[in-house]
Amino acid sequence: MVPRPDHRGRSPLLPRLLTAGRQVDKVQKLPEVRAVERGQVLRLCRCGQCASLPDAAAACTHLLELTVGRERHLLLCRCGRSAKLPFCDGSHAPAALGLKERWRSFSGR
């Protein structure tokens, strides 16, 4: 029996093929791209433990108060794994596998 596509036309096998051989979080939290304006004051978490990442909770003792100097976009961590908190350094992404390893995990050989 062939699996039927979901309401978006995607095969239910696709997520398994894309993650074969890798440990992947069930809910991967991607970074937040935040547009900020000059003079805006942000209270950002640097401990990685706040439930409201990237924003600091009221009780957070490791917060960064940032006054924005110019209009820009910030890439802020939401997973808490970054070594450069509150900014994202790509730690949420699994290590990239080479073609040989991806083929092995796909084919099972």
PDB file of C-alpha atoms in Angstrom:
ATOM      1  CA  MET A   1       0.000   0.000   0.000  1.00  0.00           C
ATOM      2  CA  VAL A   2       1.413   3.394  -1.009  1.00  0.00           C
ATOM      3  CA  PRO A   3       1.133   6.194   1.606  1.00  0.00           C
ATOM      4  CA  ARG A   4      -1.253   8.951   0.568  1.00  0.00           C
ATOM      5  CA  PRO A   5      -0.065  12.574   0.495  1.00  0.00           C
ATOM      6  CA  ASP A   6      -1.294  14.944   3.192  1.00  0.00           C
ATOM      7  CA  HIS A   7      -3.499  17.985   2.534  1.00  0.00           C
ATOM      8  CA  ARG A   8      -0.445  19.941   1.266  1.00  0.00           C
ATOM      9  CA  GLY A   9       0.468  17.250  -1.249  1.00  0.00           C
ATOM     10  CA  ARG A  10       3.505  16.071   0.739  1.00  0.00           C
ATOM     11  CA  SER A  11       4.399  12.450   1.172  1.00  0.00           C
ATOM     12  CA  PRO A  12       4.357  11.196   4.795  1.00  0.00           C
ATOM     13  CA  LEU A  13       7.700   9.480   4.060  1.00  0.00           C
ATOM     14  CA  LEU A  14       9.514  12.743   3.273  1.00  0.00           C
ATOM     15  CA  PRO A  15      10.316  13.744   6.899  1.00  0.00           C
ATOM     16  CA  ARG A  16      11.745  10.265   7.550  1.00  0.00           C
ATOM     17  CA  LEU A  17      13.945  10.442   4.441  1.00  0.00           C
ATOM     18  CA  LEU A  18      15.239  13.919   5.310  1.00  0.00           C
ATOM     19  CA  THR A  19      16.116  12.964   8.898  1.00  0.00           C
ATOM     20  CA  ALA A  20      17.358   9.398   8.313  1.00  0.00           C
ATOM     21  CA  GLY A  21      20.418   8.639  10.417  1.00  0.00           C
ATOM     22  CA  ARG A  22      20.293  11.922  12.351  1.00  0.00           C
ATOM     23  CA  GLN A  23      19.084  12.772  15.836  1.00  0.00           C
ATOM     24  CA  VAL A  24      16.550  15.565  15.310  1.00  0.00           C
ATOM     25  CA  ASP A  25      14.516  17.444  17.901  1.00  0.00           C
ATOM     26  CA  LYS A  26      10.786  16.828  17.657  1.00  0.00           C
ATOM     27  CA  VAL A  27      10.216  20.588  17.682  1.00  0.00           C
ATOM     28  CA  GLN A  28      13.187  22.448  16.290  1.00  0.00           C
ATOM     29  CA  LYS A  29      13.180  26.087  17.343  1.00  0.00           C
ATOM     30  CA  LEU A  30      14.556  28.213  14.571  1.00  0.00           C
ATOM     31  CA  PRO A  31      16.066  31.649  15.215  1.00  0.00           C
ATOM     32  CA  GLU A  32      13.942  34.775  15.231  1.00  0.00           C
ATOM     33  CA  VAL A  33      14.668  37.554  12.778  1.00  0.00           C
ATOM     34  CA  ARG A  34      13.633  40.739  14.546  1.00  0.00           C
ATOM     35  CA  ALA A  35      13.458  44.148  12.882  1.00  0.00           C
ATOM     36  CA  VAL A  36      14.547  46.828  15.352  1.00  0.00           C
ATOM     37  CA  GLU A  37      14.538  50.608  15.152  1.00  0.00           C
ATOM     38  CA  ARG A  38      16.930  53.254  16.402  1.00  0.00           C
ATOM     39  CA  GLY A  39      16.423  54.035  20.096  1.00  0.00           C
ATOM     40  CA  GLN A  40      14.489  50.836  20.841  1.00  0.00           C
ATOM     41  CA  VAL A  41      15.470  49.145  24.131  1.00  0.00           C
ATOM     42  CA  LEU A  42      15.500  45.334  24.194  1.00  0.00           C
ATOM     43  CA  ARG A  43      15.768  43.094  27.265  1.00  0.00           C
ATOM     44  CA  LEU A  44      17.298  39.868  25.940  1.00  0.00           C
ATOM     45  CA  CYS A  45      18.112  36.634  27.797  1.00  0.00           C
ATOM     46  CA  ARG A  46      21.735  35.455  27.935  1.00  0.00           C
ATOM     47  CA  CYS A  47      21.263  32.396  30.183  1.00  0.00           C
ATOM     48  CA  GLY A  48      19.178  30.385  27.686  1.00  0.00           C
ATOM     49  CA  GLN A  49      16.733  29.254  30.405  1.00  0.00           C
ATOM     50  CA  CYS A  50      13.907  31.785  29.956  1.00  0.00           C
ATOM     51  CA  ALA A  51      10.690  30.377  28.526  1.00  0.00           C
ATOM     52  CA  SER A  52      10.235  33.552  26.512  1.00  0.00           C
ATOM     53  CA  LEU A  53      13.523  33.279  24.551  1.00  0.00           C
ATOM     54  CA  PRO A  54      14.960  35.475  23.115  1.00  0.00           C
ATOM     55  CA  ASP A  55      13.284  37.958  25.477  1.00  0.00           C
ATOM     56  CA  ALA A  56      14.343  37.892  29.128  1.00  0.00           C
ATOM     57  CA  ALA A  57      11.828  36.999  31.823  1.00  0.00           C
ATOM     58  CA  ALA A  58      11.293  39.513  34.612  1.00  0.00           C
ATOM     59  CA  ALA A  59      13.321  37.351  37.035  1.00  0.00           C
ATOM     60  CA  CYS A  60      16.230  36.687  34.635  1.00  0.00           C
ATOM     61  CA  THR A  61      19.548  37.653  36.226  1.00  0.00           C
ATOM     62  CA  HIS A  62      21.591  37.229  33.017  1.00  0.00           C
ATOM     63  CA  LEU A  63      19.830  39.743  30.823  1.00  0.00           C
ATOM     64  CA  LEU A  64      21.278  42.047  28.220  1.00  0.00           C
ATOM     65  CA  GLU A  65      19.705  45.490  27.918  1.00  0.00           C
ATOM     66  CA  LEU A  66      20.417  46.565  24.393  1.00  0.00           C
ATOM     67  CA  THR A  67      19.716  50.070  23.101  1.00  0.00           C
ATOM     68  CA  VAL A  68      19.565  49.904  19.327  1.00  0.00           C
ATOM     69  CA  GLY A  69      21.855  52.413  17.602  1.00  0.00           C
ATOM     70  CA  ARG A  70      20.493  52.070  14.064  1.00  0.00           C
ATOM     71  CA  GLU A  71      17.675  50.364  12.215  1.00  0.00           C
ATOM     72  CA  ARG A  72      18.571  46.747  11.369  1.00  0.00           C
ATOM     73  CA  HIS A  73      17.548  43.099  11.643  1.00  0.00           C
ATOM     74  CA  LEU A  74      18.819  40.896  14.482  1.00  0.00           C
ATOM     75  CA  LEU A  75      19.086  37.099  14.349  1.00  0.00           C
ATOM     76  CA  LEU A  76      18.106  36.006  17.865  1.00  0.00           C
ATOM     77  CA  CYS A  77      18.443  32.522  19.378  1.00  0.00           C
ATOM     78  CA  ARG A  78      15.261  30.735  20.478  1.00  0.00           C
ATOM     79  CA  CYS A  79      16.683  27.263  21.205  1.00  0.00           C
ATOM     80  CA  GLY A  80      19.069  28.283  24.002  1.00  0.00           C
ATOM     81  CA  ARG A  81      22.084  26.379  22.577  1.00  0.00           C
ATOM     82  CA  SER A  82      23.990  29.326  21.120  1.00  0.00           C
ATOM     83  CA  ALA A  83      27.417  30.156  22.564  1.00  0.00           C
ATOM     84  CA  LYS A  84      26.751  33.804  21.687  1.00  0.00           C
ATOM     85  CA  LEU A  85      23.388  34.275  23.438  1.00  0.00           C
ATOM     86  CA  PRO A  86      21.144  36.147  22.796  1.00  0.00           C
ATOM     87  CA  PHE A  87      22.327  35.986  19.179  1.00  0.00           C
ATOM     88  CA  CYS A  88      22.062  32.856  17.019  1.00  0.00           C
ATOM     89  CA  ASP A  89      25.284  31.074  16.006  1.00  0.00           C
ATOM     90  CA  GLY A  90      23.651  28.150  14.173  1.00  0.00           C
ATOM     91  CA  SER A  91      23.885  25.633  17.060  1.00  0.00           C
ATOM     92  CA  HIS A  92      20.263  24.579  16.486  1.00  0.00           C
ATOM     93  CA  ALA A  93      21.158  22.945  13.162  1.00  0.00           C
ATOM     94  CA  PRO A  94      22.446  19.361  13.060  1.00  0.00           C
ATOM     95  CA  ALA A  95      25.920  18.750  11.680  1.00  0.00           C
ATOM     96  CA  ALA A  96      25.926  18.571   7.903  1.00  0.00           C
ATOM     97  CA  LEU A  97      26.579  15.096   6.570  1.00  0.00           C
ATOM     98  CA  GLY A  98      28.610  14.438   3.452  1.00  0.00           C
ATOM     99  CA  LEU A  99      27.058  12.798   0.407  1.00  0.00           C
ATOM    100  CA  LYS A 100      28.559   9.403   1.274  1.00  0.00           C
ATOM    101  CA  GLU A 101      27.076   9.415   4.809  1.00  0.00           C
ATOM    102  CA  ARG A 102      23.686  10.651   3.572  1.00  0.00           C
ATOM    103  CA  TRP A 103      23.582   7.846   0.988  1.00  0.00           C
ATOM    104  CA  ARG A 104      24.478   5.255   3.655  1.00  0.00           C
ATOM    105  CA  SER A 105      21.730   6.465   5.988  1.00  0.00           C
ATOM    106  CA  PHE A 106      19.235   6.564   3.111  1.00  0.00           C
ATOM    107  CA  SER A 107      20.083   3.155   1.638  1.00  0.00           C
ATOM    108  CA  GLY A 108      20.813   1.393   4.940  1.00  0.00           C
ATOM    109  CA  ARG A 109      24.213   0.098   3.747  1.00  0.00           C
TER     110      ARG A 109
END
